[in-house]
């Protein structure tokens, strides 16, 4: 199936590893250009070098209000166009309602929530017909996840913002989608399993609760995200797509 990605250019934030990198890799493999961001120039350049000449690495902090415009400009300067963005950030710190501090909430709001909103607003102003804005969110959009109170508070709000944005930019031919990873085998998931004190047991128990009986591979997430960003998904907007092996029980 031709996804129509050849020579299109996407911005993928937080893409030096994990889900962002997996998506960037799939986009490049299908012929797209990618501007990927990381916390340092070294990390971003190293990730881009792994993907080849179709990738450009740029250091950027999602909480930096100037970053979105700078990155869109970098995409146009290097590749001559800008077709979409996948807004991916590291997960907020784990914790409980009583345990997470004001500083943790404030920092997470700036990076996870407000940073994503800024990127989306900038992209919406810069994209034309056929453009797409994607958000990497979480299954906590629909169901709270034990031990991830900050995520439970912020992710559903971002999903609501994405839905509102889809209504606003749809008449201009711009799509907005959300991708909701479940238990994907990334460093983040390893960290969460280790919090139990028995990481192997935690993974076994969690896998048993998933209909496919395993954690997902980052590449499986990347392929789904690449499809949603592609012209092949041209009539999908305002949707939240779980990539979780069937773990979510609701329709």
Coordinates of C-alpha atoms in Angstrom, one line a residue:
X1 CA 0.0 0.0 0.0
X2 CA 1.4 3.4 -1.0
X3 CA 0.9 5.8 1.9
X4 CA 1.8 8.8 -0.2
X5 CA 4.6 9.8 2.1
X6 CA 7.3 10.3 -0.5
X7 CA 9.1 13.7 -0.2
X8 CA 6.6 15.0 2.4
X9 CA 8.2 16.6 5.4
X10 CA 7.2 16.0 9.1
X11 CA 8.3 17.4 12.4
X12 CA 8.5 14.8 15.2
X13 CA 9.3 16.1 18.7
X14 CA 11.0 14.1 21.4
X15 CA 12.3 11.6 18.7
X16 CA 15.8 10.6 19.7
X17 CA 14.4 7.4 21.2
X18 CA 11.2 5.5 22.1
X19 CA 7.9 6.1 20.3
X20 CA 9.0 9.4 18.6
X21 CA 12.1 7.7 17.1
X22 CA 10.1 4.7 16.0
X23 CA 7.7 6.9 14.1
X24 CA 10.5 9.0 12.5
X25 CA 12.1 5.7 11.4
X26 CA 8.9 4.5 9.7
X27 CA 8.3 7.9 8.0
X28 CA 11.8 7.9 6.6
X29 CA 11.5 4.3 5.5
X30 CA 8.4 5.2 3.4
X31 CA 10.2 8.1 1.7
X32 CA 9.3 11.1 4.0
X33 CA 11.7 13.7 5.3
X34 CA 11.8 14.2 9.1
X35 CA 13.0 17.0 11.4
X36 CA 13.4 15.3 14.8
X37 CA 14.0 17.0 18.1
X38 CA 15.9 16.0 21.2
X39 CA 17.1 17.7 24.4
X40 CA 20.6 18.1 23.1
X41 CA 22.2 18.8 19.7
X42 CA 24.4 15.7 20.2
X43 CA 21.4 13.4 20.8
X44 CA 19.3 14.9 18.0
X45 CA 22.2 14.7 15.5
X46 CA 23.0 11.1 16.4
X47 CA 19.4 10.0 16.0
X48 CA 19.1 11.8 12.6
X49 CA 22.4 10.3 11.4
X50 CA 21.0 6.8 12.1
X51 CA 18.1 7.6 9.8
X52 CA 20.2 9.0 6.9
X53 CA 20.0 12.1 4.7
X54 CA 16.2 12.4 4.9
X55 CA 16.5 13.3 8.6
X56 CA 17.6 16.5 10.4
X57 CA 18.2 16.6 14.1
X58 CA 17.6 19.8 16.1
X59 CA 17.8 20.4 19.8
X60 CA 14.6 21.8 21.2
X61 CA 12.7 22.0 24.5
X62 CA 8.9 21.7 24.2
X63 CA 8.5 24.3 26.9
X64 CA 10.4 26.9 24.8
X65 CA 7.8 29.2 23.3
X66 CA 10.1 30.0 20.4
X67 CA 10.8 26.3 19.4
X68 CA 7.8 25.6 17.2
X69 CA 8.4 28.5 14.7
X70 CA 12.1 27.7 14.7
X71 CA 11.5 24.1 13.9
X72 CA 9.0 24.8 11.1
X73 CA 11.5 27.2 9.6
X74 CA 14.2 24.5 9.8
X75 CA 12.0 22.0 8.0
X76 CA 11.3 24.5 5.2
X77 CA 15.0 25.5 4.9
X78 CA 16.3 21.9 4.8
X79 CA 13.6 20.2 2.8
X80 CA 11.5 22.9 1.2
X81 CA 8.2 22.1 2.7
X82 CA 6.2 21.3 5.9
X83 CA 3.4 18.8 5.9
X84 CA 2.7 17.9 9.5
X85 CA 3.9 17.3 13.0
X86 CA 3.8 14.5 15.6
X87 CA 4.0 16.1 19.1
X88 CA 5.6 13.6 21.3
X89 CA 7.1 14.3 24.8
X90 CA 8.4 12.1 27.5
X91 CA 5.8 10.9 30.0
X92 CA 5.2 13.0 33.1
X93 CA 6.7 11.7 36.4
X94 CA 4.8 8.8 38.1
X95 CA 3.2 9.4 41.4
X96 CA -0.1 9.7 43.3
X97 CA -2.5 12.6 43.9
X98 CA -1.0 13.1 47.4
X99 CA 2.6 12.5 46.3
X100 CA 3.2 14.6 43.2
X101 CA 4.5 18.0 44.0
X102 CA 3.5 21.4 42.7
X103 CA 6.8 21.6 40.9
X104 CA 6.1 18.3 39.1
X105 CA 2.7 19.4 38.1
X106 CA 4.0 22.8 36.9
X107 CA 6.9 21.4 34.9
X108 CA 4.7 18.8 33.3
X109 CA 2.1 21.3 32.4
X110 CA 4.7 23.5 30.6
X111 CA 6.2 20.6 28.7
X112 CA 3.4 18.0 28.2
X113 CA 0.4 20.3 28.0
X114 CA 1.2 23.9 27.1
X115 CA 4.2 22.9 25.0
X116 CA 2.0 20.6 22.9
X117 CA -0.6 23.3 22.5
X118 CA 1.9 25.8 21.3
X119 CA 3.3 23.3 18.7
X120 CA -0.2 22.5 17.5
X121 CA -1.2 26.2 17.2
X122 CA 2.0 27.0 15.3
X123 CA 1.5 24.0 13.0
X124 CA -2.2 25.0 12.3
X125 CA -1.1 28.5 11.3
X126 CA 1.6 27.1 8.9
X127 CA 0.0 24.1 7.3
X128 CA -2.1 24.1 4.2
X129 CA -4.7 21.6 2.9
X130 CA -3.6 18.1 3.4
X131 CA -1.6 19.0 6.5
X132 CA -1.8 16.9 9.7
X133 CA -1.2 17.5 13.4
X134 CA -0.7 14.4 15.6
X135 CA -0.5 14.0 19.3
X136 CA 1.1 11.1 21.2
X137 CA -1.1 10.8 24.2
X138 CA -1.9 7.8 26.4
X139 CA -4.6 5.3 27.3
X140 CA -5.1 7.6 30.3
X141 CA -7.2 9.7 27.9
X142 CA -10.0 7.2 28.6
X143 CA -9.1 5.3 31.7
X144 CA -6.9 6.5 34.7
X145 CA -3.7 4.5 35.1
X146 CA -2.7 3.7 38.7
X147 CA 0.5 5.5 39.7
X148 CA 0.4 8.0 36.8
X149 CA -1.7 10.8 38.4
X150 CA -0.1 13.7 36.5
X151 CA -0.7 11.9 33.2
X152 CA -4.3 11.1 34.2
X153 CA -4.8 14.9 34.8
X154 CA -3.1 16.3 31.6
X155 CA -3.6 13.8 28.8
X156 CA -7.5 13.9 28.7
X157 CA -7.2 17.7 28.5
X158 CA -4.9 17.5 25.5
X159 CA -7.3 15.1 23.9
X160 CA -10.1 17.6 24.4
X161 CA -7.9 20.4 22.9
X162 CA -7.1 18.1 19.9
X163 CA -10.8 17.5 19.3
X164 CA -11.6 21.2 19.4
X165 CA -8.7 21.9 17.1
X166 CA -9.9 19.3 14.6
X167 CA -13.2 21.1 14.4
X168 CA -11.5 24.4 13.8
X169 CA -9.0 23.5 11.2
X170 CA -11.0 20.8 9.4
X171 CA -12.6 23.3 7.0
X172 CA -9.1 24.2 5.8
X173 CA -8.4 20.5 5.0
X174 CA -6.1 20.0 8.0
X175 CA -6.4 16.9 10.1
X176 CA -5.8 16.3 13.8
X177 CA -5.3 12.9 15.3
X178 CA -4.2 11.3 18.6
X179 CA -2.3 8.1 19.0
X180 CA -2.7 6.4 22.4
X181 CA 0.1 3.9 23.2
X182 CA -0.6 1.2 25.7
X183 CA 2.2 -0.9 27.1
X184 CA 4.9 -0.5 24.5
X185 CA 8.4 -1.9 25.3
X186 CA 10.3 1.4 25.7
X187 CA 12.6 2.7 28.4
X188 CA 9.6 4.5 29.9
X189 CA 7.8 1.2 30.3
X190 CA 10.9 -0.4 31.8
X191 CA 11.0 2.5 34.3
X192 CA 7.4 2.0 35.3
X193 CA 7.8 -1.8 35.7
X194 CA 10.8 -1.2 38.0
X195 CA 8.8 0.9 40.3
X196 CA 7.0 -2.2 41.5
X197 CA 10.2 -3.7 42.8
X198 CA 9.7 -6.8 40.7
X199 CA 10.0 -5.7 37.1
X200 CA 9.8 -9.2 35.6
X201 CA 6.7 -10.0 37.6
X202 CA 5.2 -6.7 36.8
X203 CA 5.7 -7.2 33.1
X204 CA 4.3 -10.8 33.3
X205 CA 1.2 -9.6 35.2
X206 CA 0.6 -6.7 32.8
X207 CA 1.1 -8.9 29.7
X208 CA -1.5 -11.3 31.1
X209 CA -4.1 -8.5 31.2
X210 CA -3.6 -7.6 27.5
X211 CA -5.6 -9.7 25.0
X212 CA -2.5 -10.2 22.8
X213 CA -0.6 -11.3 25.9
X214 CA 2.5 -9.1 25.3
X215 CA 3.9 -5.6 25.2
X216 CA 3.9 -3.9 21.9
X217 CA 7.1 -3.3 19.9
X218 CA 7.9 0.4 19.3
X219 CA 7.9 -0.3 15.5
X220 CA 4.3 -1.4 15.8
X221 CA 3.4 2.0 17.3
X222 CA 5.6 3.8 14.7
X223 CA 3.8 2.1 11.7
X224 CA 0.4 3.1 13.1
X225 CA 1.5 6.7 13.7
X226 CA 3.1 6.9 10.2
X227 CA -0.1 5.7 8.6
X228 CA -2.2 8.3 10.6
X229 CA 0.1 11.1 9.5
X230 CA 0.0 10.0 5.8
X231 CA -2.3 11.0 3.0
X232 CA -3.6 7.4 3.1
X233 CA -5.5 8.4 6.2
X234 CA -7.0 11.5 4.5
X235 CA -10.5 11.1 5.9
X236 CA -9.5 10.4 9.6
X237 CA -9.6 13.4 11.9
X238 CA -10.6 14.1 15.4
X239 CA -10.0 10.5 16.4
X240 CA -8.0 8.9 19.2
X241 CA -6.4 5.6 18.1
X242 CA -5.3 3.2 20.8
X243 CA -2.2 1.1 20.1
X244 CA -2.5 -1.2 23.1
X245 CA -3.0 -4.8 22.0
X246 CA -6.7 -4.6 23.0
X247 CA -6.0 -3.5 26.6
X248 CA -8.7 -0.9 26.6
X249 CA -12.0 -2.5 27.5
X250 CA -14.4 0.2 26.3
X251 CA -15.6 0.6 22.7

